[in-house]
């Protein structure tokens, strides 16, 4: 079985992370990976900010970060989620999202709610998250992105 692995971005794999690229039309929907590495250092939103790569077999194909307040039950945010343009259309987005949620449940057992935001015009992401069970909160963040939440417990 080819399982998706989640690995912290570190000094051994940061160049692989930076090699992930999107189609030009998708770049407006997600921050560049280099920004998430900077945010991991400065932690602009919460007390913790962890960037990860997504791997299958020996290939790195995706990225996301988790921003959160340790030991909270409802302040866990998935961001920067992206699949390299060469690996899109293979079902890896759905499989990866499932693995990310499992990963959060494994590493942050107290987490009851996972949040994320979606650019208003990103219909593909909206469909992915809604099909998974994330619910539109009919609220926007300070950047005009729509807030979605997934209740775990």
CSV table of N, CA and C in Angstrom, one decimal:
chain,number,residue,atom,x,y,z
A,1,UNK,N,0.8,-1.2,0.0
A,1,UNK,CA,0.0,0.0,0.0
A,1,UNK,C,0.9,1.2,0.0
A,2,UNK,N,0.6,2.2,-0.9
A,2,UNK,CA,1.4,3.4,-1.0
A,2,UNK,C,0.8,4.5,-0.1
A,3,UNK,N,1.3,4.6,1.1
A,3,UNK,CA,0.8,5.6,2.1
A,3,UNK,C,1.4,6.9,1.9
A,4,UNK,N,0.6,8.0,2.2
A,4,UNK,CA,1.1,9.3,2.2
A,4,UNK,C,1.8,9.6,3.5
A,5,UNK,N,3.1,10.1,3.4
A,5,UNK,CA,3.9,10.4,4.6
A,5,UNK,C,3.9,11.9,4.8
A,6,UNK,N,3.9,12.3,6.0
A,6,UNK,CA,4.0,13.7,6.4
A,6,UNK,C,5.3,13.9,7.1
A,7,UNK,N,6.1,14.8,6.6
A,7,UNK,CA,7.5,15.1,7.2
A,7,UNK,C,7.6,16.5,7.5
A,8,UNK,N,8.2,16.8,8.6
A,8,UNK,CA,8.5,18.2,9.0
A,8,UNK,C,9.5,18.7,8.0
A,9,UNK,N,9.4,20.0,7.6
A,9,UNK,CA,10.4,20.6,6.7
A,9,UNK,C,11.6,20.9,7.6
A,10,UNK,N,12.8,20.5,7.2
A,10,UNK,CA,14.0,20.7,8.0
A,10,UNK,C,15.2,20.9,7.1
A,11,UNK,N,16.4,20.9,7.7
A,11,UNK,CA,17.6,21.2,6.9
A,11,UNK,C,17.9,20.1,5.9
A,12,UNK,N,17.2,19.0,6.0
A,12,UNK,CA,17.5,17.9,5.1
A,12,UNK,C,16.6,17.9,3.9
A,13,UNK,N,15.4,18.5,4.0
A,13,UNK,CA,14.4,18.4,2.9
A,13,UNK,C,13.9,19.8,2.4
A,14,UNK,N,14.4,20.9,2.9
A,14,UNK,CA,13.8,22.2,2.5
A,14,UNK,C,13.9,22.5,1.1
A,15,UNK,N,15.0,22.0,0.4
A,15,UNK,CA,15.1,22.2,-1.0
A,15,UNK,C,14.0,21.4,-1.8
A,16,UNK,N,13.7,20.2,-1.3
A,16,UNK,CA,12.6,19.5,-2.0
A,16,UNK,C,11.3,20.3,-1.8
A,17,UNK,N,11.1,20.8,-0.6
A,17,UNK,CA,9.8,21.6,-0.4
A,17,UNK,C,9.8,22.8,-1.4
A,18,UNK,N,10.9,23.5,-1.5
A,18,UNK,CA,10.9,24.6,-2.4
A,18,UNK,C,10.7,24.3,-3.9
A,19,UNK,N,10.9,23.0,-4.2
A,19,UNK,CA,10.8,22.6,-5.6
A,19,UNK,C,9.3,22.4,-6.0
A,20,UNK,N,8.4,22.3,-5.1
A,20,UNK,CA,7.0,22.2,-5.3
A,20,UNK,C,6.5,23.4,-6.1
A,21,UNK,N,5.8,23.2,-7.2
A,21,UNK,CA,5.3,24.4,-7.9
A,21,UNK,C,3.8,24.1,-8.4
A,22,UNK,N,3.2,25.2,-8.6
A,22,UNK,CA,1.8,25.2,-9.0
A,22,UNK,C,1.6,25.7,-10.4
A,23,UNK,N,0.5,25.5,-11.0
A,23,UNK,CA,0.1,26.1,-12.3
A,23,UNK,C,0.0,27.6,-12.0
A,24,UNK,N,0.4,28.4,-13.0
A,24,UNK,CA,0.4,29.9,-12.8
A,24,UNK,C,-1.0,30.4,-12.3
A,25,UNK,N,-2.0,29.8,-12.8
A,25,UNK,CA,-3.4,30.3,-12.4
A,25,UNK,C,-3.7,30.0,-10.9
A,26,UNK,N,-3.0,29.1,-10.3
A,26,UNK,CA,-3.2,28.7,-8.9
A,26,UNK,C,-2.4,29.5,-7.9
A,27,UNK,N,-1.3,30.1,-8.4
A,27,UNK,CA,-0.4,30.8,-7.5
A,27,UNK,C,-1.1,31.9,-6.6
A,28,UNK,N,-2.2,32.5,-7.1
A,28,UNK,CA,-2.8,33.5,-6.3
A,28,UNK,C,-3.6,33.0,-5.2
A,29,UNK,N,-3.8,31.6,-5.1
A,29,UNK,CA,-4.7,31.0,-4.1
A,29,UNK,C,-3.9,30.6,-2.8
A,30,UNK,N,-2.6,30.5,-2.9
A,30,UNK,CA,-1.8,30.0,-1.8
A,30,UNK,C,-0.5,30.7,-1.7
A,31,UNK,N,0.0,30.9,-0.5
A,31,UNK,CA,1.2,31.6,-0.3
A,31,UNK,C,2.4,30.7,-0.7
A,32,UNK,N,3.5,31.3,-1.2
A,32,UNK,CA,4.6,30.5,-1.5
A,32,UNK,C,5.2,29.7,-0.3
A,33,UNK,N,5.8,28.6,-0.6
A,33,UNK,CA,6.3,27.8,0.5
A,33,UNK,C,7.4,28.5,1.3
A,34,UNK,N,8.2,29.3,0.6
A,34,UNK,CA,9.2,30.1,1.3
A,34,UNK,C,8.7,31.0,2.4
A,35,UNK,N,7.4,31.5,2.2
A,35,UNK,CA,6.8,32.3,3.2
A,35,UNK,C,6.4,31.4,4.4
A,36,UNK,N,6.0,30.2,4.2
A,36,UNK,CA,5.6,29.4,5.3
A,36,UNK,C,6.9,29.0,6.2
A,37,UNK,N,8.0,28.9,5.5
A,37,UNK,CA,9.3,28.7,6.2
A,37,UNK,C,9.7,29.9,7.1
A,38,UNK,N,9.4,31.1,6.5
A,38,UNK,CA,9.7,32.3,7.3
A,38,UNK,C,8.7,32.4,8.4
A,39,UNK,N,7.4,32.1,8.2
A,39,UNK,CA,6.4,32.2,9.2
A,39,UNK,C,6.7,31.2,10.4
A,40,UNK,N,7.3,30.0,10.0
A,40,UNK,CA,7.7,29.1,11.1
A,40,UNK,C,8.7,29.7,12.0
A,41,UNK,N,9.5,30.6,11.5
A,41,UNK,CA,10.5,31.3,12.4
A,41,UNK,C,9.8,32.4,13.2
A,42,UNK,N,9.0,33.2,12.6
A,42,UNK,CA,8.4,34.4,13.3
A,42,UNK,C,7.1,34.1,13.9
A,43,UNK,N,6.4,33.1,13.6
A,43,UNK,CA,5.1,32.7,14.2
A,43,UNK,C,4.1,33.9,14.2
A,44,UNK,N,3.6,34.3,13.1
A,44,UNK,CA,2.8,35.6,13.1
A,44,UNK,C,1.4,35.4,13.7
A,45,UNK,N,0.9,34.2,13.8
A,45,UNK,CA,-0.5,34.1,14.2
A,45,UNK,C,-0.7,33.4,15.5
A,46,UNK,N,-0.1,32.3,15.7
A,46,UNK,CA,-0.3,31.6,16.9
A,46,UNK,C,1.1,31.2,17.6
A,47,UNK,N,1.0,30.5,18.7
A,47,UNK,CA,2.2,30.1,19.4
A,47,UNK,C,3.1,29.1,18.6
A,48,UNK,N,2.5,28.3,17.8
A,48,UNK,CA,3.2,27.3,17.1
A,48,UNK,C,2.9,27.4,15.6
A,49,UNK,N,3.8,27.1,14.8
A,49,UNK,CA,3.7,27.1,13.3
A,49,UNK,C,4.6,26.1,12.7
A,50,UNK,N,4.0,25.0,12.2
A,50,UNK,CA,4.8,23.9,11.7
A,50,UNK,C,4.6,23.6,10.2
A,51,UNK,N,5.7,23.8,9.4
A,51,UNK,CA,5.5,23.5,8.0
A,51,UNK,C,5.9,22.0,7.7
A,52,UNK,N,5.2,21.4,6.7
A,52,UNK,CA,5.4,20.0,6.4
A,52,UNK,C,5.4,19.8,4.9
A,53,UNK,N,6.0,18.7,4.5
A,53,UNK,CA,5.9,18.2,3.1
A,53,UNK,C,5.1,16.9,3.1
A,54,UNK,N,4.4,16.7,1.9
A,54,UNK,CA,3.7,15.4,1.7
A,54,UNK,C,4.5,14.6,0.8
A,55,UNK,N,4.6,13.3,1.1
A,55,UNK,CA,5.5,12.4,0.3
A,55,UNK,C,4.7,11.1,0.0
A,56,UNK,N,5.0,10.5,-1.1
A,56,UNK,CA,4.5,9.2,-1.4
A,56,UNK,C,5.6,8.4,-2.1
A,57,UNK,N,5.9,7.2,-1.7
A,57,UNK,CA,7.1,6.5,-2.2
A,57,UNK,C,8.3,7.4,-1.9
A,58,UNK,N,9.1,7.7,-2.9
A,58,UNK,CA,10.3,8.5,-2.8
A,58,UNK,C,10.1,9.9,-3.3
A,59,UNK,N,8.8,10.3,-3.6
A,59,UNK,CA,8.5,11.6,-4.2
A,59,UNK,C,7.9,12.6,-3.2
A,60,UNK,N,8.4,13.8,-3.2
A,60,UNK,CA,7.7,14.9,-2.5
A,60,UNK,C,6.7,15.6,-3.5
A,61,UNK,N,5.5,15.6,-3.1
A,61,UNK,CA,4.5,16.1,-4.0
A,61,UNK,C,3.6,17.2,-3.5
A,62,UNK,N,3.7,17.6,-2.2
A,62,UNK,CA,2.8,18.6,-1.6
A,62,UNK,C,3.4,19.2,-0.4
A,63,UNK,N,2.6,20.2,0.1
A,63,UNK,CA,3.0,21.0,1.2
A,63,UNK,C,1.8,21.5,2.0
A,64,UNK,N,1.9,21.7,3.3
A,64,UNK,CA,0.9,22.4,4.1
A,64,UNK,C,1.6,22.8,5.4
A,65,UNK,N,0.9,23.7,6.1
A,65,UNK,CA,1.5,24.1,7.4
A,65,UNK,C,0.3,24.0,8.4
A,66,UNK,N,0.7,23.9,9.7
A,66,UNK,CA,-0.3,23.8,10.8
A,66,UNK,C,0.1,25.0,11.7
A,67,UNK,N,-0.8,25.9,11.9
A,67,UNK,CA,-0.7,27.0,12.8
A,67,UNK,C,-1.6,26.7,14.0
A,68,UNK,N,-1.2,26.8,15.2
A,68,UNK,CA,-2.0,26.4,16.3
A,68,UNK,C,-1.5,27.0,17.7
A,69,UNK,N,-2.4,26.9,18.6
A,69,UNK,CA,-2.1,27.2,20.0
A,69,UNK,C,-2.0,25.9,20.7
A,70,UNK,N,-0.8,25.5,21.2
A,70,UNK,CA,-0.6,24.2,21.9
A,70,UNK,C,-1.6,24.0,23.0
A,71,UNK,N,-2.1,22.8,23.1
A,71,UNK,CA,-3.1,22.3,24.1
A,71,UNK,C,-4.5,23.0,24.0
A,72,UNK,N,-4.7,23.8,22.9
A,72,UNK,CA,-6.1,24.3,22.8
A,72,UNK,C,-6.9,23.2,22.2
A,73,UNK,N,-8.2,23.4,22.2
A,73,UNK,CA,-9.1,22.4,21.5
A,73,UNK,C,-9.6,22.8,20.2
A,74,UNK,N,-9.5,24.2,19.9
A,74,UNK,CA,-10.2,24.7,18.7
A,74,UNK,C,-9.4,25.7,17.9
A,75,UNK,N,-8.1,25.8,18.2
A,75,UNK,CA,-7.3,26.7,17.4
A,75,UNK,C,-6.2,26.1,16.6
A,76,UNK,N,-6.6,25.3,15.6
A,76,UNK,CA,-5.7,24.6,14.7
A,76,UNK,C,-6.1,25.0,13.3
A,77,UNK,N,-5.2,25.5,12.6
A,77,UNK,CA,-5.4,26.0,11.2
A,77,UNK,C,-4.5,25.4,10.2
A,78,UNK,N,-5.1,24.8,9.2
A,78,UNK,CA,-4.4,24.2,8.1
A,78,UNK,C,-4.2,25.4,7.1
A,79,UNK,N,-3.0,25.5,6.5
A,79,UNK,CA,-2.8,26.6,5.5
A,79,UNK,C,-1.7,26.1,4.5
A,80,UNK,N,-1.6,26.8,3.5
A,80,UNK,CA,-0.6,26.6,2.4
A,80,UNK,C,-0.7,25.3,1.7
A,81,UNK,N,-1.9,24.6,1.9
A,81,UNK,CA,-2.0,23.3,1.3
A,81,UNK,C,-2.0,23.3,-0.2
A,82,UNK,N,-1.0,22.6,-0.8
A,82,UNK,CA,-0.9,22.6,-2.2
A,82,UNK,C,-0.3,21.2,-2.7
A,83,UNK,N,-0.7,20.9,-3.9
A,83,UNK,CA,-0.2,19.7,-4.6
A,83,UNK,C,0.6,20.2,-5.8
A,84,UNK,N,1.8,19.7,-6.0
A,84,UNK,CA,2.7,20.0,-7.1
A,84,UNK,C,1.9,19.8,-8.4
A,85,UNK,N,2.0,20.7,-9.4
A,85,UNK,CA,1.3,20.7,-10.6
A,85,UNK,C,1.5,19.4,-11.4
A,86,UNK,N,2.6,18.7,-11.2
A,86,UNK,CA,2.8,17.4,-11.9
A,86,UNK,C,2.1,16.3,-11.3
A,87,UNK,N,1.5,16.4,-10.1
A,87,UNK,CA,0.8,15.4,-9.3
A,87,UNK,C,-0.7,15.7,-9.2
A,88,UNK,N,-1.1,16.7,-9.8
A,88,UNK,CA,-2.6,17.1,-9.7
A,88,UNK,C,-3.4,16.2,-10.6
A,89,UNK,N,-4.6,16.0,-10.2
A,89,UNK,CA,-5.5,15.2,-11.0
A,89,UNK,C,-5.4,13.7,-10.7
A,90,UNK,N,-4.7,13.3,-9.7
A,90,UNK,CA,-4.5,11.9,-9.4
A,90,UNK,C,-5.2,11.5,-8.1
A,91,UNK,N,-6.0,12.4,-7.5
A,91,UNK,CA,-6.6,12.1,-6.3
A,91,UNK,C,-5.8,12.3,-5.0
A,92,UNK,N,-4.6,12.9,-5.2
A,92,UNK,CA,-3.7,13.1,-4.1
A,92,UNK,C,-4.2,14.2,-3.1
A,93,UNK,N,-5.0,15.2,-3.7
A,93,UNK,CA,-5.5,16.3,-2.8
A,93,UNK,C,-6.5,15.7,-1.8
A,94,UNK,N,-7.4,14.9,-2.2
A,94,UNK,CA,-8.3,14.2,-1.2
A,94,UNK,C,-7.6,13.3,-0.3
A,95,UNK,N,-6.7,12.5,-0.8
A,95,UNK,CA,-6.0,11.5,0.0
A,95,UNK,C,-5.1,12.3,1.0
A,96,UNK,N,-4.5,13.3,0.6
A,96,UNK,CA,-3.6,14.1,1.5
A,96,UNK,C,-4.4,14.8,2.6
A,97,UNK,N,-5.6,15.4,2.2
A,97,UNK,CA,-6.4,16.0,3.2
A,97,UNK,C,-6.8,15.0,4.3
A,98,UNK,N,-7.2,13.9,3.9
A,98,UNK,CA,-7.6,12.8,4.8
A,98,UNK,C,-6.4,12.5,5.7
A,99,UNK,N,-5.2,12.4,5.2
A,99,UNK,CA,-4.0,12.1,6.0
A,99,UNK,C,-3.6,13.2,6.9
A,100,UNK,N,-3.8,14.5,6.4
A,100,UNK,CA,-3.5,15.6,7.3
A,100,UNK,C,-4.4,15.7,8.5
A,101,UNK,N,-5.7,15.4,8.3
A,101,UNK,CA,-6.7,15.4,9.4
A,101,UNK,C,-6.3,14.3,10.4
A,102,UNK,N,-6.0,13.1,9.9
A,102,UNK,CA,-5.5,12.0,10.7
A,102,UNK,C,-4.3,12.4,11.5
A,103,UNK,N,-3.3,13.0,10.8
A,103,UNK,CA,-2.1,13.4,11.5
A,103,UNK,C,-2.4,14.4,12.6
A,104,UNK,N,-3.2,15.4,12.4
A,104,UNK,CA,-3.6,16.3,13.5
A,104,UNK,C,-4.2,15.5,14.6
A,105,UNK,N,-5.1,14.6,14.4
A,105,UNK,CA,-5.7,13.8,15.4
A,105,UNK,C,-4.7,13.0,16.2
A,106,UNK,N,-3.7,12.5,15.5
A,106,UNK,CA,-2.7,11.7,16.1
A,106,UNK,C,-1.7,12.5,17.0
A,107,UNK,N,-1.4,13.7,16.5
A,107,UNK,CA,-0.3,14.5,17.2
A,107,UNK,C,-0.9,15.5,18.1
A,108,UNK,N,-2.2,15.8,18.0
A,108,UNK,CA,-2.8,16.8,18.8
A,108,UNK,C,-4.2,16.2,19.3
A,109,UNK,N,-4.1,15.3,20.1
A,109,UNK,CA,-5.3,14.5,20.5
A,109,UNK,C,-6.5,15.4,21.1
A,110,UNK,N,-6.1,16.5,21.7
A,110,UNK,CA,-7.1,17.4,22.3
A,110,UNK,C,-7.9,18.2,21.2
A,111,UNK,N,-7.4,18.2,20.0
A,111,UNK,CA,-8.0,19.0,19.0
A,111,UNK,C,-9.4,18.6,18.6
A,112,UNK,N,-10.4,19.5,18.7
A,112,UNK,CA,-11.8,19.2,18.4
A,112,UNK,C,-12.2,19.9,17.1
A,113,UNK,N,-11.5,20.9,16.7
A,113,UNK,CA,-12.0,21.7,15.5
A,113,UNK,C,-10.7,22.1,14.7
A,114,UNK,N,-10.8,21.9,13.4
A,114,UNK,CA,-9.7,22.3,12.5
A,114,UNK,C,-10.3,23.4,11.6
A,115,UNK,N,-9.6,24.5,11.4
A,115,UNK,CA,-10.1,25.6,10.6
A,115,UNK,C,-9.1,25.8,9.4
A,116,UNK,N,-9.7,26.5,8.4
A,116,UNK,CA,-8.8,26.9,7.3
A,116,UNK,C,-9.6,28.0,6.6
A,117,UNK,N,-8.9,28.6,5.6
A,117,UNK,CA,-9.6,29.7,4.8
A,117,UNK,C,-9.4,29.3,3.3
A,118,UNK,N,-10.3,29.8,2.6
A,118,UNK,CA,-10.3,29.6,1.1
A,118,UNK,C,-10.5,31.0,0.4
A,119,UNK,N,-9.7,31.2,-0.6
A,119,UNK,CA,-10.0,32.4,-1.4
A,119,UNK,C,-11.4,32.3,-2.1
A,120,UNK,N,-12.1,33.3,-2.1
A,120,UNK,CA,-13.5,33.3,-2.7
A,120,UNK,C,-13.6,32.7,-4.1
A,121,UNK,N,-12.6,32.9,-4.9
A,121,UNK,CA,-12.7,32.4,-6.3
A,121,UNK,C,-12.1,31.1,-6.5
A,122,UNK,N,-11.7,30.4,-5.4
A,122,UNK,CA,-11.0,29.1,-5.5
A,122,UNK,C,-12.1,28.0,-5.4
A,123,UNK,N,-12.9,27.8,-6.4
A,123,UNK,CA,-14.0,26.8,-6.4
A,123,UNK,C,-13.5,25.4,-6.3
A,124,UNK,N,-12.3,25.1,-6.8
A,124,UNK,CA,-11.8,23.7,-6.7
A,124,UNK,C,-11.5,23.4,-5.2
A,125,UNK,N,-10.9,24.3,-4.5
A,125,UNK,CA,-10.6,24.1,-3.1
A,125,UNK,C,-11.9,24.0,-2.3
A,126,UNK,N,-12.8,24.9,-2.6
A,126,UNK,CA,-14.1,24.9,-1.9
A,126,UNK,C,-14.8,23.5,-2.0
A,127,UNK,N,-14.8,23.0,-3.2
A,127,UNK,CA,-15.5,21.7,-3.4
A,127,UNK,C,-14.7,20.6,-2.6
A,128,UNK,N,-13.4,20.6,-2.7
A,128,UNK,CA,-12.6,19.6,-2.0
A,128,UNK,C,-12.9,19.6,-0.5
A,129,UNK,N,-12.9,20.8,0.1
A,129,UNK,CA,-13.1,20.9,1.6
A,129,UNK,C,-14.5,20.6,2.0
A,130,UNK,N,-15.5,21.1,1.2
A,130,UNK,CA,-16.9,20.8,1.5
A,130,UNK,C,-17.2,19.3,1.4
A,131,UNK,N,-16.7,18.7,0.3
A,131,UNK,CA,-16.9,17.2,0.2
A,131,UNK,C,-16.3,16.5,1.3
A,132,UNK,N,-15.3,17.0,1.9
A,132,UNK,CA,-14.6,16.3,3.1
A,132,UNK,C,-15.4,16.5,4.4
A,133,UNK,N,-16.2,17.6,4.4
A,133,UNK,CA,-17.0,17.8,5.7
A,133,UNK,C,-16.7,19.2,6.3
A,134,UNK,N,-15.8,20.0,5.8
A,134,UNK,CA,-15.6,21.3,6.3
A,134,UNK,C,-16.8,22.2,6.0
A,135,UNK,N,-17.2,23.0,6.9
A,135,UNK,CA,-18.4,23.8,6.8
A,135,UNK,C,-18.1,25.3,6.7
A,136,UNK,N,-18.7,25.9,5.7
A,136,UNK,CA,-18.5,27.4,5.5
A,136,UNK,C,-19.1,28.1,6.8
A,137,UNK,N,-18.3,29.0,7.4
A,137,UNK,CA,-18.8,29.7,8.6
A,137,UNK,C,-19.5,31.0,8.2
A,138,UNK,N,-19.7,31.3,6.9
A,138,UNK,CA,-20.3,32.5,6.5
A,138,UNK,C,-19.6,33.7,7.2
A,139,UNK,N,-18.3,33.6,7.2
A,139,UNK,CA,-17.5,34.6,7.9
A,139,UNK,C,-16.2,34.7,7.1
A,140,UNK,N,-15.6,35.9,7.1
A,140,UNK,CA,-14.3,36.1,6.4
A,140,UNK,C,-13.2,36.6,7.4
A,141,UNK,N,-12.0,36.2,7.0
A,141,UNK,CA,-10.9,36.8,7.8
A,141,UNK,C,-10.5,38.2,7.3
A,142,UNK,N,-9.5,38.8,7.9
A,142,UNK,CA,-9.1,40.1,7.5
A,142,UNK,C,-8.6,40.3,6.1
A,143,UNK,N,-8.4,39.2,5.4
A,143,UNK,CA,-7.9,39.2,4.0
A,143,UNK,C,-9.0,38.9,3.0
A,144,UNK,N,-10.3,38.8,3.5
A,144,UNK,CA,-11.4,38.5,2.7
A,144,UNK,C,-11.5,37.0,2.3
A,145,UNK,N,-10.8,36.1,2.9
A,145,UNK,CA,-10.9,34.7,2.7
A,145,UNK,C,-12.0,34.1,3.5
A,146,UNK,N,-12.7,33.1,3.0
A,146,UNK,CA,-13.8,32.5,3.7
A,146,UNK,C,-13.3,31.5,4.7
A,147,UNK,N,-13.8,31.5,5.9
A,147,UNK,CA,-13.4,30.6,7.0
A,147,UNK,C,-14.3,29.3,6.9
A,148,UNK,N,-13.6,28.2,7.0
A,148,UNK,CA,-14.2,26.9,7.1
A,148,UNK,C,-13.8,26.2,8.3
A,149,UNK,N,-14.7,25.3,8.9
A,149,UNK,CA,-14.3,24.6,10.1
A,149,UNK,C,-14.8,23.1,9.9
A,150,UNK,N,-14.0,22.2,10.5
A,150,UNK,CA,-14.3,20.8,10.6
A,150,UNK,C,-14.3,20.4,12.0
A,151,UNK,N,-15.5,19.9,12.5
A,151,UNK,CA,-15.6,19.5,13.9
A,151,UNK,C,-15.2,18.0,14.0
A,152,UNK,N,-14.2,17.7,14.9
A,152,UNK,CA,-13.7,16.3,15.0
A,152,UNK,C,-14.5,15.5,16.0
A,153,UNK,N,-14.9,16.1,17.1
A,153,UNK,CA,-15.5,15.4,18.2
A,153,UNK,C,-16.9,15.9,18.5
